[in-house]
mmCIF file with all atom_site columns, C-alpha atoms and ligand atoms in Angstrom:
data_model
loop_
_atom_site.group_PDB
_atom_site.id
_atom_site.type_symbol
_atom_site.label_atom_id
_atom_site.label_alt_id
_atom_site.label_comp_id
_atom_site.label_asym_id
_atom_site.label_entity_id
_atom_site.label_seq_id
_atom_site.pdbx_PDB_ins_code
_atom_site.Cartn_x
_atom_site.Cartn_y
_atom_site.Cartn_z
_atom_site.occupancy
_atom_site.B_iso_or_equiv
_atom_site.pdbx_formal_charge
_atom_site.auth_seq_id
_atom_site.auth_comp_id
_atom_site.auth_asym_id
_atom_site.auth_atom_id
_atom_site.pdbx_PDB_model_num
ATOM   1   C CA  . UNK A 1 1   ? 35.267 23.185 -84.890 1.00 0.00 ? 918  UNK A CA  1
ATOM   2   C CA  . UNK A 1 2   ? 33.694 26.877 -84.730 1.00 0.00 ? 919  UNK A CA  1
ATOM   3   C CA  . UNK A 1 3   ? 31.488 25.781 -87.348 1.00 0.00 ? 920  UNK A CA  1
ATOM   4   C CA  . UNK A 1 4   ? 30.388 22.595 -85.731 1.00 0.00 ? 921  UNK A CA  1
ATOM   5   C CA  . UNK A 1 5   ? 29.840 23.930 -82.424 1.00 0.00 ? 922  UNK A CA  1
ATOM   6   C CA  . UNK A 1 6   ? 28.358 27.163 -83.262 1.00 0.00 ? 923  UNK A CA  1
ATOM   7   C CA  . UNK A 1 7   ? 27.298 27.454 -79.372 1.00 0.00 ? 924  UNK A CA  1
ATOM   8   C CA  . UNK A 1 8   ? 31.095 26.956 -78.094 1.00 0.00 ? 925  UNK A CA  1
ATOM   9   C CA  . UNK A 1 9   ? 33.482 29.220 -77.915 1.00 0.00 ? 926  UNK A CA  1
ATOM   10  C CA  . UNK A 1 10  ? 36.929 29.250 -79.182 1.00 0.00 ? 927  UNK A CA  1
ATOM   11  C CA  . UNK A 1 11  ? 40.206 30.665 -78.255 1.00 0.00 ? 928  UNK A CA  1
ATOM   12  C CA  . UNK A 1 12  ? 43.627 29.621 -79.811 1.00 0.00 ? 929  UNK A CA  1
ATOM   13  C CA  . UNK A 1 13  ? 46.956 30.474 -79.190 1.00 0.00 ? 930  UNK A CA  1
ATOM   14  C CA  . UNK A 1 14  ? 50.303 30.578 -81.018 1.00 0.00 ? 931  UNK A CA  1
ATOM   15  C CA  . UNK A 1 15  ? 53.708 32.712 -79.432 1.00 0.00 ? 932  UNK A CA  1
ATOM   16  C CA  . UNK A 1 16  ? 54.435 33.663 -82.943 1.00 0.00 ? 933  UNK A CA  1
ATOM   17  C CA  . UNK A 1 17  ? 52.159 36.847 -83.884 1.00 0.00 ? 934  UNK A CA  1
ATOM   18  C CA  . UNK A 1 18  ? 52.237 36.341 -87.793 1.00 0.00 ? 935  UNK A CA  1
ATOM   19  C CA  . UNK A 1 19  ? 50.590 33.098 -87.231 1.00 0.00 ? 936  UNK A CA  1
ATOM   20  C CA  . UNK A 1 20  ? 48.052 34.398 -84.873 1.00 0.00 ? 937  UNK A CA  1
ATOM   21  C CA  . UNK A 1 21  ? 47.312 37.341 -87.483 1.00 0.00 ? 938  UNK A CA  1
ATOM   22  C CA  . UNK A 1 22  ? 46.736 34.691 -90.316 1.00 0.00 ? 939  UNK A CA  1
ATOM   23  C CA  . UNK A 1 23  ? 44.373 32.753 -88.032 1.00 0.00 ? 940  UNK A CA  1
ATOM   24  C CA  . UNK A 1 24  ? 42.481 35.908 -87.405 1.00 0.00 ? 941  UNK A CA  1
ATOM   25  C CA  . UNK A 1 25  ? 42.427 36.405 -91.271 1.00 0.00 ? 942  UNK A CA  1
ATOM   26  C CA  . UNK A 1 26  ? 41.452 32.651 -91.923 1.00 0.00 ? 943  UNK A CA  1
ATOM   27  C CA  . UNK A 1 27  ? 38.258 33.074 -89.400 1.00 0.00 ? 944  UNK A CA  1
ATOM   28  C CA  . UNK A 1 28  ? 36.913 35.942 -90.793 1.00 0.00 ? 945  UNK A CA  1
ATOM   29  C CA  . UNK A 1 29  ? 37.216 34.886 -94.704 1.00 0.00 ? 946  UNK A CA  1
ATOM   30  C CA  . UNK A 1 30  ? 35.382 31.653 -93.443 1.00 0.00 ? 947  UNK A CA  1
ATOM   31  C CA  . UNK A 1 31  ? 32.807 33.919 -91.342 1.00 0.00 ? 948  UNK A CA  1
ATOM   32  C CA  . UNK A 1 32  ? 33.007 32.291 -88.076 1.00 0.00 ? 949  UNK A CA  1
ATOM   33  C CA  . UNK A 1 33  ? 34.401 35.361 -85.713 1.00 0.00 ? 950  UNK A CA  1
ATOM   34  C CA  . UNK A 1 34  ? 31.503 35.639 -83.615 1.00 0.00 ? 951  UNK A CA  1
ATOM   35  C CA  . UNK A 1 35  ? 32.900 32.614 -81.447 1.00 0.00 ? 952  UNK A CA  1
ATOM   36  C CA  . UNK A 1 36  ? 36.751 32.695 -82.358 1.00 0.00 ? 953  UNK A CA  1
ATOM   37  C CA  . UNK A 1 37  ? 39.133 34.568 -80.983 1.00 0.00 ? 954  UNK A CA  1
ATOM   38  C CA  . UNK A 1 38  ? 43.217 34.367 -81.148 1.00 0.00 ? 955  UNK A CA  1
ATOM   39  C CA  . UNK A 1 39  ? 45.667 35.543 -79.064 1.00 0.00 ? 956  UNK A CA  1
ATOM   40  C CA  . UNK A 1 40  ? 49.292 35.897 -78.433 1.00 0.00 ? 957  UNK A CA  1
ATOM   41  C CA  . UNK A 1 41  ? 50.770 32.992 -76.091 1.00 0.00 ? 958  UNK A CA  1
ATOM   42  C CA  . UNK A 1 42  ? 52.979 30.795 -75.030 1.00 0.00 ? 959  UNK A CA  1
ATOM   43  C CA  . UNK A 1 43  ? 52.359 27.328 -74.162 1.00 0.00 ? 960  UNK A CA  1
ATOM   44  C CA  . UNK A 1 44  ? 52.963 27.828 -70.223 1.00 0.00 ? 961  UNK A CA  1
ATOM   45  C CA  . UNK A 1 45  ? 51.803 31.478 -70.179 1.00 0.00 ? 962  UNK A CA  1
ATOM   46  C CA  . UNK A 1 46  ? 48.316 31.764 -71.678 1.00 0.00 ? 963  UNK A CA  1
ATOM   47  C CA  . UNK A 1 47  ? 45.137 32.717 -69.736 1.00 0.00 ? 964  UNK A CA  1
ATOM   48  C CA  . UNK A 1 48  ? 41.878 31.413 -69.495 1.00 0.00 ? 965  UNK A CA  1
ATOM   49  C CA  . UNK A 1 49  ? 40.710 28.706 -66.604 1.00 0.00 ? 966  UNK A CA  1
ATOM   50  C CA  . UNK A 1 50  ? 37.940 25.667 -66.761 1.00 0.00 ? 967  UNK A CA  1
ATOM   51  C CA  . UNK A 1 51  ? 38.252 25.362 -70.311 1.00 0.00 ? 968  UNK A CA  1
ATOM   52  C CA  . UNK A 1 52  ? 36.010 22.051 -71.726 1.00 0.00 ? 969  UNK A CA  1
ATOM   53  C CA  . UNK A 1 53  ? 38.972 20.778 -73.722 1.00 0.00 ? 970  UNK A CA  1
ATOM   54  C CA  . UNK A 1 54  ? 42.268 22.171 -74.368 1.00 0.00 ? 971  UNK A CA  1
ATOM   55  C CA  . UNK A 1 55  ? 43.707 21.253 -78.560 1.00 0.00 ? 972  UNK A CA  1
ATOM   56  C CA  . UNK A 1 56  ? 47.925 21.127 -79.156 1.00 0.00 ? 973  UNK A CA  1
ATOM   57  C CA  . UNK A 1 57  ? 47.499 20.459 -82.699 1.00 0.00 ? 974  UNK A CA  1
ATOM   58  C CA  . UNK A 1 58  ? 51.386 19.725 -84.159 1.00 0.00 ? 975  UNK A CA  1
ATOM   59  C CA  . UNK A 1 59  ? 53.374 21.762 -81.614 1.00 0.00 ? 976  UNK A CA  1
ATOM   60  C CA  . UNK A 1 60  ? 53.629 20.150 -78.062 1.00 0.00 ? 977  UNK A CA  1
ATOM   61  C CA  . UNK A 1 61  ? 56.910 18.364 -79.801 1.00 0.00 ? 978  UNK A CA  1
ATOM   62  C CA  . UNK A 1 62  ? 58.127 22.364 -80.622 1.00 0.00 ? 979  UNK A CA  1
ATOM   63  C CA  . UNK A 1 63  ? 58.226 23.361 -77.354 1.00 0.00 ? 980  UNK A CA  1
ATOM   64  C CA  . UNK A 1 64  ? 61.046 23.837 -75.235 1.00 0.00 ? 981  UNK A CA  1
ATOM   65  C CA  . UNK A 1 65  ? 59.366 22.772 -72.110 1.00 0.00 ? 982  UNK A CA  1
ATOM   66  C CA  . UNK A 1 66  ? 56.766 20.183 -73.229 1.00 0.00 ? 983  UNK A CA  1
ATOM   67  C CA  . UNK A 1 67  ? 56.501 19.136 -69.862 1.00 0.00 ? 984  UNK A CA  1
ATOM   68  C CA  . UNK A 1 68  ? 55.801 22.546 -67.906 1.00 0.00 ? 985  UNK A CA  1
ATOM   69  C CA  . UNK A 1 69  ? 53.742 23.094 -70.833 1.00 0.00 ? 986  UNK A CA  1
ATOM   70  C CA  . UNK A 1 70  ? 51.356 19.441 -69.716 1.00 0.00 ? 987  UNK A CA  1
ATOM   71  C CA  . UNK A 1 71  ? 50.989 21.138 -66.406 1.00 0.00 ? 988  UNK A CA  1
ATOM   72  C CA  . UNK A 1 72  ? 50.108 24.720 -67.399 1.00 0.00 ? 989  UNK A CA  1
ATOM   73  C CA  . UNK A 1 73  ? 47.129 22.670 -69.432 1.00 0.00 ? 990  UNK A CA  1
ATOM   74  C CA  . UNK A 1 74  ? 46.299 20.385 -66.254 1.00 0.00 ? 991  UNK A CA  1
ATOM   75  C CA  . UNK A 1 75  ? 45.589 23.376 -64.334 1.00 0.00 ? 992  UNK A CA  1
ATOM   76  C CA  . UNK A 1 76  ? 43.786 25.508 -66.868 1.00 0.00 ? 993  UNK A CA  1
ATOM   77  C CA  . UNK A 1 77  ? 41.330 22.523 -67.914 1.00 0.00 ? 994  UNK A CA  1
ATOM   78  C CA  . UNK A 1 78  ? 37.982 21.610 -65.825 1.00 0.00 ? 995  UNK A CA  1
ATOM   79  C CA  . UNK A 1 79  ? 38.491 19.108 -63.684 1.00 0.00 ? 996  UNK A CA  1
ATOM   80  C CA  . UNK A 1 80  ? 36.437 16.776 -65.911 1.00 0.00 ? 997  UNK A CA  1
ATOM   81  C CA  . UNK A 1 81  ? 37.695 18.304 -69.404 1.00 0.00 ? 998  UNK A CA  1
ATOM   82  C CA  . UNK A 1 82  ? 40.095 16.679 -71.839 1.00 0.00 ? 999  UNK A CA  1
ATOM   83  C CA  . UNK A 1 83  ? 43.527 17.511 -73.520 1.00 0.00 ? 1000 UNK A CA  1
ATOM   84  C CA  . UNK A 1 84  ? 43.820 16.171 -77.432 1.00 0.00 ? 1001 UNK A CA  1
ATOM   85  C CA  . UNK A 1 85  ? 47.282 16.455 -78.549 1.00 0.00 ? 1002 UNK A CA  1
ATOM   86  C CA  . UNK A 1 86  ? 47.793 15.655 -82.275 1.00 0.00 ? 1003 UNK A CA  1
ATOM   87  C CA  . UNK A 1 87  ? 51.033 14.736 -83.386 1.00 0.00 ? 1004 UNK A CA  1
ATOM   88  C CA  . UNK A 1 88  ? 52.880 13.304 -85.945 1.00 0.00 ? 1005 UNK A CA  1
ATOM   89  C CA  . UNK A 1 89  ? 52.873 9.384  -86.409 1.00 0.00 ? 1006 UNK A CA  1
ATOM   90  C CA  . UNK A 1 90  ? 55.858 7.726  -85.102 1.00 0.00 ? 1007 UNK A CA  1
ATOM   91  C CA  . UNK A 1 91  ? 56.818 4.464  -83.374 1.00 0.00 ? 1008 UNK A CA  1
ATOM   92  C CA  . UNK A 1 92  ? 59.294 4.446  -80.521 1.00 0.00 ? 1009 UNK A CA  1
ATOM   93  C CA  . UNK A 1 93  ? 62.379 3.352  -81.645 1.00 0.00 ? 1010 UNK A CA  1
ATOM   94  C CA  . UNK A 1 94  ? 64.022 4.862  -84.942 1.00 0.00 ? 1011 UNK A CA  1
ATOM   95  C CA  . UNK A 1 95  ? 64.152 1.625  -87.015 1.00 0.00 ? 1012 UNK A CA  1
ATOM   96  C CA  . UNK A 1 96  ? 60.729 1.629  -86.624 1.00 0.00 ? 1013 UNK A CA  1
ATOM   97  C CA  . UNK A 1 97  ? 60.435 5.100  -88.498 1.00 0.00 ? 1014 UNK A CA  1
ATOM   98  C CA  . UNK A 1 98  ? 62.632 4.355  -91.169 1.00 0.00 ? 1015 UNK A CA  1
ATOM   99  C CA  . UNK A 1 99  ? 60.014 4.778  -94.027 1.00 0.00 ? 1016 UNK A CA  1
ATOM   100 C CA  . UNK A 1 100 ? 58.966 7.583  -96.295 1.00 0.00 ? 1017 UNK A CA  1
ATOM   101 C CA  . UNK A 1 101 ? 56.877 9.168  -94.081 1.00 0.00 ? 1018 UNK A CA  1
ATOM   102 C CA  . UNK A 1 102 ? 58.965 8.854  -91.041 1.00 0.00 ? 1019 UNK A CA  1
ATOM   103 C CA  . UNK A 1 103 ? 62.130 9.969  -93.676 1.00 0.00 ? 1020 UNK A CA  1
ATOM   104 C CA  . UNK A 1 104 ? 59.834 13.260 -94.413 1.00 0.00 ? 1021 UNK A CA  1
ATOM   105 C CA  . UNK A 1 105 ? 58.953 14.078 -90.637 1.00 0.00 ? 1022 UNK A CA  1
ATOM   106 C CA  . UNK A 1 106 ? 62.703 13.756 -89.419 1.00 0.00 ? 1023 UNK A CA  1
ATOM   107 C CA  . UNK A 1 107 ? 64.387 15.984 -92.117 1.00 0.00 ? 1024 UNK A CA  1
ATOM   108 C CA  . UNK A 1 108 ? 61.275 18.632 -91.762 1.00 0.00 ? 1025 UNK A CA  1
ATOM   109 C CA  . UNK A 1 109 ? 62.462 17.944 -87.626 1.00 0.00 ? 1026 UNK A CA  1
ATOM   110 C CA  . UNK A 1 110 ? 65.603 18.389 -88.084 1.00 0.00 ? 1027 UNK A CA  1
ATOM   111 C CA  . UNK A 1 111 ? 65.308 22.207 -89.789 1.00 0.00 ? 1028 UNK A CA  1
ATOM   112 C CA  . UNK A 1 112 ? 62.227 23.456 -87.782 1.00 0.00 ? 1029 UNK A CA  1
ATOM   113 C CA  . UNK A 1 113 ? 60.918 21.576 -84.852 1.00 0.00 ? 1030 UNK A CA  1
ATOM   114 C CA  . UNK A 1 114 ? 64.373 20.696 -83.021 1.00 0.00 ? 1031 UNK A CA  1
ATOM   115 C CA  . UNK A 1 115 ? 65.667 24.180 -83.164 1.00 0.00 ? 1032 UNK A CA  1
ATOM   116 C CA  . UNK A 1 116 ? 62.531 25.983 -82.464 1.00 0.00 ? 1033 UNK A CA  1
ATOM   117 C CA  . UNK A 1 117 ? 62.412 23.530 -79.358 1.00 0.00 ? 1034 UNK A CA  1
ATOM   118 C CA  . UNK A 1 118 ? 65.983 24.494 -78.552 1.00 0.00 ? 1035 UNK A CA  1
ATOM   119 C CA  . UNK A 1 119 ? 65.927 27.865 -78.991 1.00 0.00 ? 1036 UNK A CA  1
ATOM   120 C CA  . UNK A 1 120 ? 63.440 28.186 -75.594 1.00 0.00 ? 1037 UNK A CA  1
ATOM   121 C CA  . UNK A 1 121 ? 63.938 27.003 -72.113 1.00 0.00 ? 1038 UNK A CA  1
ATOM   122 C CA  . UNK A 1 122 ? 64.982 23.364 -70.932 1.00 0.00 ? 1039 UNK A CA  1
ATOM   123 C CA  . UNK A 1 123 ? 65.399 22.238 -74.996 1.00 0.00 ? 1040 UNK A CA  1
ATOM   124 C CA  . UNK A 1 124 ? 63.650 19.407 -74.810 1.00 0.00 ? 1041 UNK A CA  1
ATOM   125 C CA  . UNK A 1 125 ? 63.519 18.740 -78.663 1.00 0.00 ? 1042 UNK A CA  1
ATOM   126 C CA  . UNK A 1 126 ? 61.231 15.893 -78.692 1.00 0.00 ? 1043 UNK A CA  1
ATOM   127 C CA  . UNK A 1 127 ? 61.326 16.460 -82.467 1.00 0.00 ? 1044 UNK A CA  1
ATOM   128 C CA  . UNK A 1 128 ? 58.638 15.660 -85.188 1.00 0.00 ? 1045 UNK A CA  1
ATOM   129 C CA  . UNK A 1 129 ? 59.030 11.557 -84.289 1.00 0.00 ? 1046 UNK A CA  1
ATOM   130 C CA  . UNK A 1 130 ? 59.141 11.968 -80.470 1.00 0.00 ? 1047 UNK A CA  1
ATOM   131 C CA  . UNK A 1 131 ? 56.559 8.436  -80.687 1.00 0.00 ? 1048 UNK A CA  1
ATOM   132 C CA  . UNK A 1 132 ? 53.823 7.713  -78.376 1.00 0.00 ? 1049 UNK A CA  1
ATOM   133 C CA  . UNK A 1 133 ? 56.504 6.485  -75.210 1.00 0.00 ? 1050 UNK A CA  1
ATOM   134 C CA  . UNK A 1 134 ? 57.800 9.771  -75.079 1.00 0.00 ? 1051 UNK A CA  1
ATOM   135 C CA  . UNK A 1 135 ? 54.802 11.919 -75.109 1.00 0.00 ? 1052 UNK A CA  1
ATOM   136 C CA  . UNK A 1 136 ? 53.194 10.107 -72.501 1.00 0.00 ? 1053 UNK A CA  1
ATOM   137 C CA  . UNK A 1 137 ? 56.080 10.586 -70.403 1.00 0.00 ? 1054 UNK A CA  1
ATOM   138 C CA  . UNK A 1 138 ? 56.340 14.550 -70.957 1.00 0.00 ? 1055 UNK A CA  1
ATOM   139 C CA  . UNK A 1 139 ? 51.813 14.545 -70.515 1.00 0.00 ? 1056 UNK A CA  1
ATOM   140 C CA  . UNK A 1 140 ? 52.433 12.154 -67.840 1.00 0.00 ? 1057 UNK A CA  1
ATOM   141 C CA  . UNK A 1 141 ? 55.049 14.505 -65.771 1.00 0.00 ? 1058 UNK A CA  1
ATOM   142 C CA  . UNK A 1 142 ? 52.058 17.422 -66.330 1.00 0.00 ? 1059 UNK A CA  1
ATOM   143 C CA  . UNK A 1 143 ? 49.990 15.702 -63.677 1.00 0.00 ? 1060 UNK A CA  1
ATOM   144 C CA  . UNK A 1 144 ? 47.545 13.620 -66.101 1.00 0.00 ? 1061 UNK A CA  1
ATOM   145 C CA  . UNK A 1 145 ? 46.844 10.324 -65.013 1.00 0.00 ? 1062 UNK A CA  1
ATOM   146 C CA  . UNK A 1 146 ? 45.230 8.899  -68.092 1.00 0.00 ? 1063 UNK A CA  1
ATOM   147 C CA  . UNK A 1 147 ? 46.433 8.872  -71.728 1.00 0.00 ? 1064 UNK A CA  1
ATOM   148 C CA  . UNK A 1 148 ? 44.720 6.774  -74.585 1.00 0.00 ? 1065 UNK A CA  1
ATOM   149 C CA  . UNK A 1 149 ? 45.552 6.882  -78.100 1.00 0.00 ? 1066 UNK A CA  1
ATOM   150 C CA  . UNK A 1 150 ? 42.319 8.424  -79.523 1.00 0.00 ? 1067 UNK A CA  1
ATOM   151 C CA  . UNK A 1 151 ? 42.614 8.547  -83.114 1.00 0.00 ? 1068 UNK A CA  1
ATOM   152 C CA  . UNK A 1 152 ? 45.626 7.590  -85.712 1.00 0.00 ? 1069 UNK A CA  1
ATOM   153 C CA  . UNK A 1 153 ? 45.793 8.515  -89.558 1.00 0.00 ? 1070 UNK A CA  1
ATOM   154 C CA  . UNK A 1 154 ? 48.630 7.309  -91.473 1.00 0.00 ? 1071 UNK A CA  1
ATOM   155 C CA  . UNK A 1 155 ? 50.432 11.030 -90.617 1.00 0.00 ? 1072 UNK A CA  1
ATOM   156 C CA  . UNK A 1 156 ? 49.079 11.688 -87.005 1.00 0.00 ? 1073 UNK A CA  1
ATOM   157 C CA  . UNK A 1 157 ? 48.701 10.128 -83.328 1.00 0.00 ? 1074 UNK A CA  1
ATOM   158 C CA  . UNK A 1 158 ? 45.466 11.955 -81.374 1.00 0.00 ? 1075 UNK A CA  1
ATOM   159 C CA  . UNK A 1 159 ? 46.012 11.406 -77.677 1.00 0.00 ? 1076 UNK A CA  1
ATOM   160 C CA  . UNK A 1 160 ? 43.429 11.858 -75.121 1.00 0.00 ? 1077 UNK A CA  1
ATOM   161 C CA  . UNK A 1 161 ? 44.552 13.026 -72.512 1.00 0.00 ? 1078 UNK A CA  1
ATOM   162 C CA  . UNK A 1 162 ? 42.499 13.454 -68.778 1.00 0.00 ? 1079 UNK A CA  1
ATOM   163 C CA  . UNK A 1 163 ? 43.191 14.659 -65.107 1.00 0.00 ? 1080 UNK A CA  1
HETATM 164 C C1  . SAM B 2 .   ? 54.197 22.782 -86.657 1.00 0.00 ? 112  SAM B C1  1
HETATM 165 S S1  . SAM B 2 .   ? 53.556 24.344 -86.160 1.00 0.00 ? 112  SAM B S1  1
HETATM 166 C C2  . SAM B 2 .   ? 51.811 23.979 -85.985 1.00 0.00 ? 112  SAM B C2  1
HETATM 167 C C3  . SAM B 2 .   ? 50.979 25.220 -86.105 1.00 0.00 ? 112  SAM B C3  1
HETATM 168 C C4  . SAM B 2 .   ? 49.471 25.020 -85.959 1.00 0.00 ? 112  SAM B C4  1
HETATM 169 N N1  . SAM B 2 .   ? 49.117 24.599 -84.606 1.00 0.00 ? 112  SAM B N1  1
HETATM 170 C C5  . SAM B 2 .   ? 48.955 24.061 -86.975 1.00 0.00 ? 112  SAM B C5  1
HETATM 171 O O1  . SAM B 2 .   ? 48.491 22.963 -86.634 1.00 0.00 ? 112  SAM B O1  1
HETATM 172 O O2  . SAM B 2 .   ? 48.990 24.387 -88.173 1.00 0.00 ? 112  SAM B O2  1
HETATM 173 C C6  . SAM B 2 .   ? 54.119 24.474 -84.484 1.00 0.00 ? 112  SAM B C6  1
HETATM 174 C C7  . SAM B 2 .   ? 53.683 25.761 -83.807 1.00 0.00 ? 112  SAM B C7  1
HETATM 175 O O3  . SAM B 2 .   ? 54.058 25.744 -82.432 1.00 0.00 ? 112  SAM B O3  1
HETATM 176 C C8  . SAM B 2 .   ? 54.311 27.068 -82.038 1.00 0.00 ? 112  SAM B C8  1
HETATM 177 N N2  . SAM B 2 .   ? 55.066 27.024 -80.789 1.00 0.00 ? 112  SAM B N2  1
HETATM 178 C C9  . SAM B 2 .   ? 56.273 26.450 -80.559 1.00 0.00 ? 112  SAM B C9  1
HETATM 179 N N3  . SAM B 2 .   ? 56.634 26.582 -79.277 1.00 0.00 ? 112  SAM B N3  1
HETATM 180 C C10 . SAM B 2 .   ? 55.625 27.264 -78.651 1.00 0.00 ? 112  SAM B C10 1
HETATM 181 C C11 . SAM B 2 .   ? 55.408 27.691 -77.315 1.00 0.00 ? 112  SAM B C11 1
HETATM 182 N N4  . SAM B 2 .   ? 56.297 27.441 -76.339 1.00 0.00 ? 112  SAM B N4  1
HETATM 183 N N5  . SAM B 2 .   ? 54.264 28.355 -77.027 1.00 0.00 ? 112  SAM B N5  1
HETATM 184 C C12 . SAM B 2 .   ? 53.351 28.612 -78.008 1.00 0.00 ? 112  SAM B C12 1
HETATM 185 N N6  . SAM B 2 .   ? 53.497 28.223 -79.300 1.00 0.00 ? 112  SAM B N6  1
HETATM 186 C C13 . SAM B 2 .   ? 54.628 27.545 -79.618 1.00 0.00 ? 112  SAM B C13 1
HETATM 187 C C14 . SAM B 2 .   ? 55.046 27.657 -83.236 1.00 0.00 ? 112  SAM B C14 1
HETATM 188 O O4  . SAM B 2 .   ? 55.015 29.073 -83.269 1.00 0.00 ? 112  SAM B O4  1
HETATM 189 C C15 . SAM B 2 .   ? 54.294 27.022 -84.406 1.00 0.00 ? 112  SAM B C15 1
HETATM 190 O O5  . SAM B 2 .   ? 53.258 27.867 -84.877 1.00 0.00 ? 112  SAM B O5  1
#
């Protein structure tokens, strides 16, 4: 994204600090630090106001409070500007996941997105197949009004979500 919108700017955010270091490693060995930046964060806590568009890429699922973390974007977002959440592929109901990518995304759930999710506040655990019903609900209870489905690949829902 830095590269295609060399007139944007970018900020991204992760509460685990190895990750954040590796991202700050990543943009410099692919020489776009002049509009990156990465910071320390959680989901509800980080700073910045009137951004364009916010990204969750993978994680709203991992957080305990996916909810409070809808409305900390709602308020930090434009009043025009857009939230894309990209998460994994998954249908509603459980039968409906029973294949080998759904098979893949629960175990890989089960071992690092449920207990990252309950090891903060509320516990949600959405987990890696939380489907499309389910997020709409958490970005719904953020204060969004509108929610489409974007984008799909065989591996990954892209919501759009707006104020
Ligand atoms: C599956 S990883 C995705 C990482 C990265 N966004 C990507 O697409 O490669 C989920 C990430 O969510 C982060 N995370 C979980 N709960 C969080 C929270 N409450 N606030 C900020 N980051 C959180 C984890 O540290 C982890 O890096």
């Amino acid at each position: 994204m830095a590269k295609a919108f060399p007139n944007s700017e970018f900020v991204g955010y992760d509460f685990h600090p190895g990750s954040i270091e590796q991202a700050r490693a990543h943009a410099a060995e692919h020489g776009v630090t002049a509009n990156t930046r990465f910071e320390v964060a959680a989901a509800k806590e980080y700073p910045g106001k009137d951004f364009d568009l916010v990204a969750f890429f993978d994680c709203l699922h991992d957080m305990g409070d996916p909810a409070g973390a809808a409305a900390h974007v709602r308020q930090s977002l434009k009043p025009d500007g857009a939230w894309m959440i990209v998460e994994p592929m998954a249908g509603d109901r459980l039968e409906d996941n029973l294949n080998p990518v759904g098979r893949i995304y629960y175990a890989g759930s089960t071992v690092f997105c449920v207990p990252t999710s309950l090891s903060q506040e509320v516990g949600a655990a959405l987990g890696a197949q939380a489907g499309e019903a389910k997020l709409r609900e958490v970005i719904g209870a953020g204060g969004f009004r509108s929610v489409r489905r974007a984008a799909e690949t065989p591996f990954n829902m892209i919501l759009e979500a707006r104020p």
